Amino acid sequence: MSEVEAAAVDAENPPKPKRTVRRKKKPLESGGPLYLGHFGLHEAPFGITPDTGFIYATRSHQEGINTLLVALKSGEGFIKITGEVGTGKTLLCRRLLRTLEDEHCVTAYLPNPGLSPETLLRSVADEIGLNAEAGSDQYQLLKSLNEALMRFAIAGKTVVVLLDEAQAIPIEALETLRLLSNLETEKRKLIQIVMFGQPELDSHLANPAIRQLRQRIAFAFRLGGMQRDELHQYLTHRLRQAGLVAGELFADDAVRALFAASRGTPRLINILANKCLLMVFGEGGQLVRARHVRAAARDTEGAHRPWIWW
């Protein structure tokens, strides 16, 4: 049994210390972590599922969204965003999706684009509201999409396709995307394509078979992790969004240890922070310290464990 699990077991009949944190009068999240009521929260503050309601714009994320908006306004065909696992590519993708919807763009969001060429085209058609005829081949699908895109262009609408986990797109489907990006008028592209992927996407695009697509990538951005000076505000922001009204739940030494263990990777930060709160709840305490982070790091795959801690 891990230290985190042991702490949860000890919490079956936890002591009830004097509360130092005020609570918002909201119902607790159904099925949320055991510690919600203990810390005065109404929902989980450190989930690993991308949630735009918890967005905290780090410098890297803000630079990423700014790059995307400038690139899309320029009307270029392909835009590429890469980043390591856990750096928030999917959250950035959803943030862009929400921004584009607010600006009345027509969007097609494909979260799992490991599809055959025809299935990929059908997915794009479905996303933009085009009912493609059953049995249509690739030529017919491209023709139908071209007609639909022309109608959107006449109406002043911009069509943007967002591909998450783009490193998984088969080479044949990438070539189909290139053909799709060929659709244009004399003045503008009829469709723009944004690819979000892990660093492996770069080697995937290096395939000589799709060199023409690679040459059409007008903008590229590498999403980085969080900086040390951003971590405290990140933790505070997520806790406030989850219902914490006042006070701190992470001591300064815990914040330093958390950055060292995560190296600024948001997903790892969330995993470790969640485990820390569970341990403190098990002890009946109210404040996360560095020792809790060390225990969580020992229990977490991918966490960095500097020898100086031990």
Tab-separated table of N, CA and C in Angstrom, residues 58-117:
chain	number	residue	atom	x	y	z
A	58	THR	N	-0.568	30.720	-18.206
A	58	THR	CA	0.867	30.862	-18.002
A	58	THR	C	1.447	31.650	-19.177
A	59	ARG	N	2.687	32.082	-19.032
A	59	ARG	CA	3.292	32.858	-20.115
A	59	ARG	C	3.364	32.044	-21.401
A	60	SER	N	3.715	30.773	-21.276
A	60	SER	CA	3.819	29.933	-22.463
A	60	SER	C	2.466	29.745	-23.128
A	61	HIS	N	1.417	29.513	-22.322
A	61	HIS	CA	0.078	29.320	-22.883
A	61	HIS	C	-0.430	30.603	-23.531
A	62	GLN	N	-0.169	31.734	-22.897
A	62	GLN	CA	-0.633	32.997	-23.473
A	62	GLN	C	0.087	33.282	-24.779
A	63	GLU	N	1.385	32.988	-24.812
A	63	GLU	CA	2.133	33.181	-26.057
A	63	GLU	C	1.604	32.238	-27.136
A	64	GLY	N	1.235	31.027	-26.710
A	64	GLY	CA	0.690	30.067	-27.662
A	64	GLY	C	-0.630	30.529	-28.258
A	65	ILE	N	-1.548	31.001	-27.424
A	65	ILE	CA	-2.858	31.432	-27.936
A	65	ILE	C	-2.701	32.685	-28.796
A	66	ASN	N	-1.779	33.568	-28.422
A	66	ASN	CA	-1.540	34.756	-29.236
A	66	ASN	C	-0.999	34.382	-30.617
A	67	THR	N	-0.065	33.422	-30.640
A	67	THR	CA	0.496	32.952	-31.909
A	67	THR	C	-0.593	32.357	-32.789
A	68	LEU	N	-1.463	31.554	-32.176
A	68	LEU	CA	-2.543	30.922	-32.933
A	68	LEU	C	-3.488	31.951	-33.532
A	69	LEU	N	-3.881	32.936	-32.757
A	69	LEU	CA	-4.837	33.929	-33.248
A	69	LEU	C	-4.238	34.781	-34.365
A	70	VAL	N	-2.962	35.143	-34.220
A	70	VAL	CA	-2.290	35.908	-35.274
A	70	VAL	C	-2.180	35.070	-36.542
A	71	ALA	N	-1.816	33.791	-36.370
A	71	ALA	CA	-1.669	32.902	-37.524
A	71	ALA	C	-2.994	32.715	-38.250
A	72	LEU	N	-4.070	32.536	-37.499
A	72	LEU	CA	-5.374	32.329	-38.122
A	72	LEU	C	-5.857	33.588	-38.828
A	73	LYS	N	-5.582	34.740	-38.249
A	73	LYS	CA	-5.990	35.989	-38.895
A	73	LYS	C	-5.215	36.245	-40.181
A	74	SER	N	-4.011	35.675	-40.248
A	74	SER	CA	-3.210	35.847	-41.468
A	74	SER	C	-3.734	34.997	-42.615
A	75	GLY	N	-4.586	34.019	-42.299
A	75	GLY	CA	-5.199	33.204	-43.335
A	75	GLY	C	-4.335	32.092	-43.877
A	76	GLU	N	-3.261	31.730	-43.170
A	76	GLU	CA	-2.390	30.659	-43.655
A	76	GLU	C	-3.058	29.295	-43.498
A	77	GLY	N	-2.577	28.318	-44.279
A	77	GLY	CA	-3.224	27.009	-44.308
A	77	GLY	C	-2.963	26.135	-43.104
A	78	PHE	N	-1.676	25.906	-42.737
A	78	PHE	CA	-1.324	24.978	-41.662
A	78	PHE	C	-0.602	25.691	-40.525
A	79	ILE	N	-0.968	25.305	-39.300
A	79	ILE	CA	-0.327	25.819	-38.091
A	79	ILE	C	-0.014	24.626	-37.211
A	80	LYS	N	1.171	24.610	-36.600
A	80	LYS	CA	1.596	23.457	-35.798
A	80	LYS	C	1.944	23.898	-34.381
A	81	ILE	N	1.374	23.178	-33.394
A	81	ILE	CA	1.687	23.395	-31.979
A	81	ILE	C	2.194	22.074	-31.407
A	82	THR	N	3.394	22.073	-30.856
A	82	THR	CA	3.922	20.860	-30.237
A	82	THR	C	4.256	21.123	-28.769
A	83	GLY	N	4.343	20.043	-28.008
A	83	GLY	CA	4.682	20.147	-26.597
A	83	GLY	C	4.782	18.764	-25.986
A	84	GLU	N	5.535	18.658	-24.918
A	84	GLU	CA	5.686	17.375	-24.237
A	84	GLU	C	4.361	16.943	-23.607
A	85	VAL	N	4.279	15.677	-23.257
A	85	VAL	CA	3.095	15.140	-22.585
A	85	VAL	C	2.845	15.927	-21.292
A	86	GLY	N	1.600	16.352	-21.100
A	86	GLY	CA	1.238	17.012	-19.858
A	86	GLY	C	1.448	18.507	-19.816
A	87	THR	N	1.882	19.111	-20.928
A	87	THR	CA	2.135	20.555	-20.904
A	87	THR	C	0.881	21.381	-21.199
A	88	GLY	N	-0.225	20.728	-21.557
A	88	GLY	CA	-1.486	21.450	-21.721
A	88	GLY	C	-1.885	21.728	-23.159
A	89	LYS	N	-1.465	20.869	-24.078
A	89	LYS	CA	-1.821	21.081	-25.493
A	89	LYS	C	-3.328	20.974	-25.710
A	90	THR	N	-3.944	19.962	-25.098
A	90	THR	CA	-5.389	19.786	-25.279
A	90	THR	C	-6.153	20.954	-24.672
A	91	LEU	N	-5.707	21.446	-23.537
A	91	LEU	CA	-6.363	22.604	-22.925
A	91	LEU	C	-6.225	23.835	-23.817
A	92	LEU	N	-5.049	24.011	-24.396
A	92	LEU	CA	-4.843	25.126	-25.317
A	92	LEU	C	-5.748	24.982	-26.533
A	93	CYS	N	-5.871	23.758	-27.023
A	93	CYS	CA	-6.746	23.480	-28.164
A	93	CYS	C	-8.190	23.844	-27.827
A	94	ARG	N	-8.651	23.448	-26.656
A	94	ARG	CA	-10.035	23.748	-26.255
A	94	ARG	C	-10.228	25.229	-25.981
A	95	ARG	N	-9.180	25.870	-25.478
A	95	ARG	CA	-9.268	27.321	-25.268
A	95	ARG	C	-9.420	28.031	-26.609
A	96	LEU	N	-8.642	27.597	-27.600
A	96	LEU	CA	-8.757	28.178	-28.932
A	96	LEU	C	-10.136	27.905	-29.515
A	97	LEU	N	-10.627	26.692	-29.319
A	97	LEU	CA	-11.949	26.323	-29.834
A	97	LEU	C	-13.016	27.253	-29.268
A	98	ARG	N	-12.950	27.498	-27.975
A	98	ARG	CA	-13.923	28.383	-27.325
A	98	ARG	C	-13.801	29.816	-27.846
A	99	THR	N	-12.569	30.279	-28.051
A	99	THR	CA	-12.351	31.631	-28.571
A	99	THR	C	-12.906	31.770	-29.980
A	100	LEU	N	-12.672	30.771	-30.818
A	100	LEU	CA	-13.149	30.823	-32.200
A	100	LEU	C	-14.674	30.783	-32.269
A	101	GLU	N	-15.282	30.000	-31.382
A	101	GLU	CA	-16.740	29.938	-31.359
A	101	GLU	C	-17.333	31.279	-30.956
A	102	ASP	N	-16.657	31.975	-30.038
A	102	ASP	CA	-17.115	33.301	-29.634
A	102	ASP	C	-17.012	34.295	-30.786
A	103	GLU	N	-16.074	34.034	-31.717
A	103	GLU	CA	-15.888	34.923	-32.856
A	103	GLU	C	-16.686	34.452	-34.079
A	104	HIS	N	-17.590	33.497	-33.868
A	104	HIS	CA	-18.486	33.018	-34.921
A	104	HIS	C	-17.756	32.327	-36.073
A	105	CYS	N	-16.663	31.658	-35.745
A	105	CYS	CA	-15.989	30.827	-36.745
A	105	CYS	C	-16.691	29.472	-36.814
A	106	VAL	N	-16.513	28.778	-37.914
A	106	VAL	CA	-16.996	27.408	-38.046
A	106	VAL	C	-15.813	26.503	-37.722
A	107	THR	N	-15.971	25.643	-36.738
A	107	THR	CA	-14.846	24.815	-36.293
A	107	THR	C	-15.152	23.333	-36.411
A	108	ALA	N	-14.097	22.572	-36.644
A	108	ALA	CA	-14.172	21.113	-36.645
A	108	ALA	C	-13.090	20.614	-35.697
A	109	TYR	N	-13.505	19.994	-34.603
A	109	TYR	CA	-12.563	19.516	-33.589
A	109	TYR	C	-12.465	17.999	-33.670
A	110	LEU	N	-11.259	17.499	-33.967
A	110	LEU	CA	-11.029	16.056	-34.071
A	110	LEU	C	-10.035	15.652	-32.985
A	111	PRO	N	-10.523	15.086	-31.862
A	111	PRO	CA	-9.633	14.756	-30.750
A	111	PRO	C	-8.813	13.495	-30.965
A	112	ASN	N	-9.273	12.606	-31.852
A	112	ASN	CA	-8.555	11.350	-32.110
A	112	ASN	C	-8.436	11.155	-33.618
A	113	PRO	N	-7.468	11.835	-34.240
A	113	PRO	CA	-7.419	11.869	-35.699
A	113	PRO	C	-6.711	10.688	-36.366
A	114	GLY	N	-6.504	9.588	-35.654
A	114	GLY	CA	-5.873	8.420	-36.262
A	114	GLY	C	-6.839	7.698	-37.173
A	115	LEU	N	-7.255	8.365	-38.251
A	115	LEU	CA	-8.318	7.880	-39.113
A	115	LEU	C	-7.808	7.657	-40.533
A	116	SER	N	-8.568	6.876	-41.284
A	116	SER	CA	-8.264	6.700	-42.701
A	116	SER	C	-8.600	8.002	-43.421
A	117	PRO	N	-8.069	8.206	-44.633
A	117	PRO	CA	-8.341	9.453	-45.362
A	117	PRO	C	-9.838	9.749	-45.523
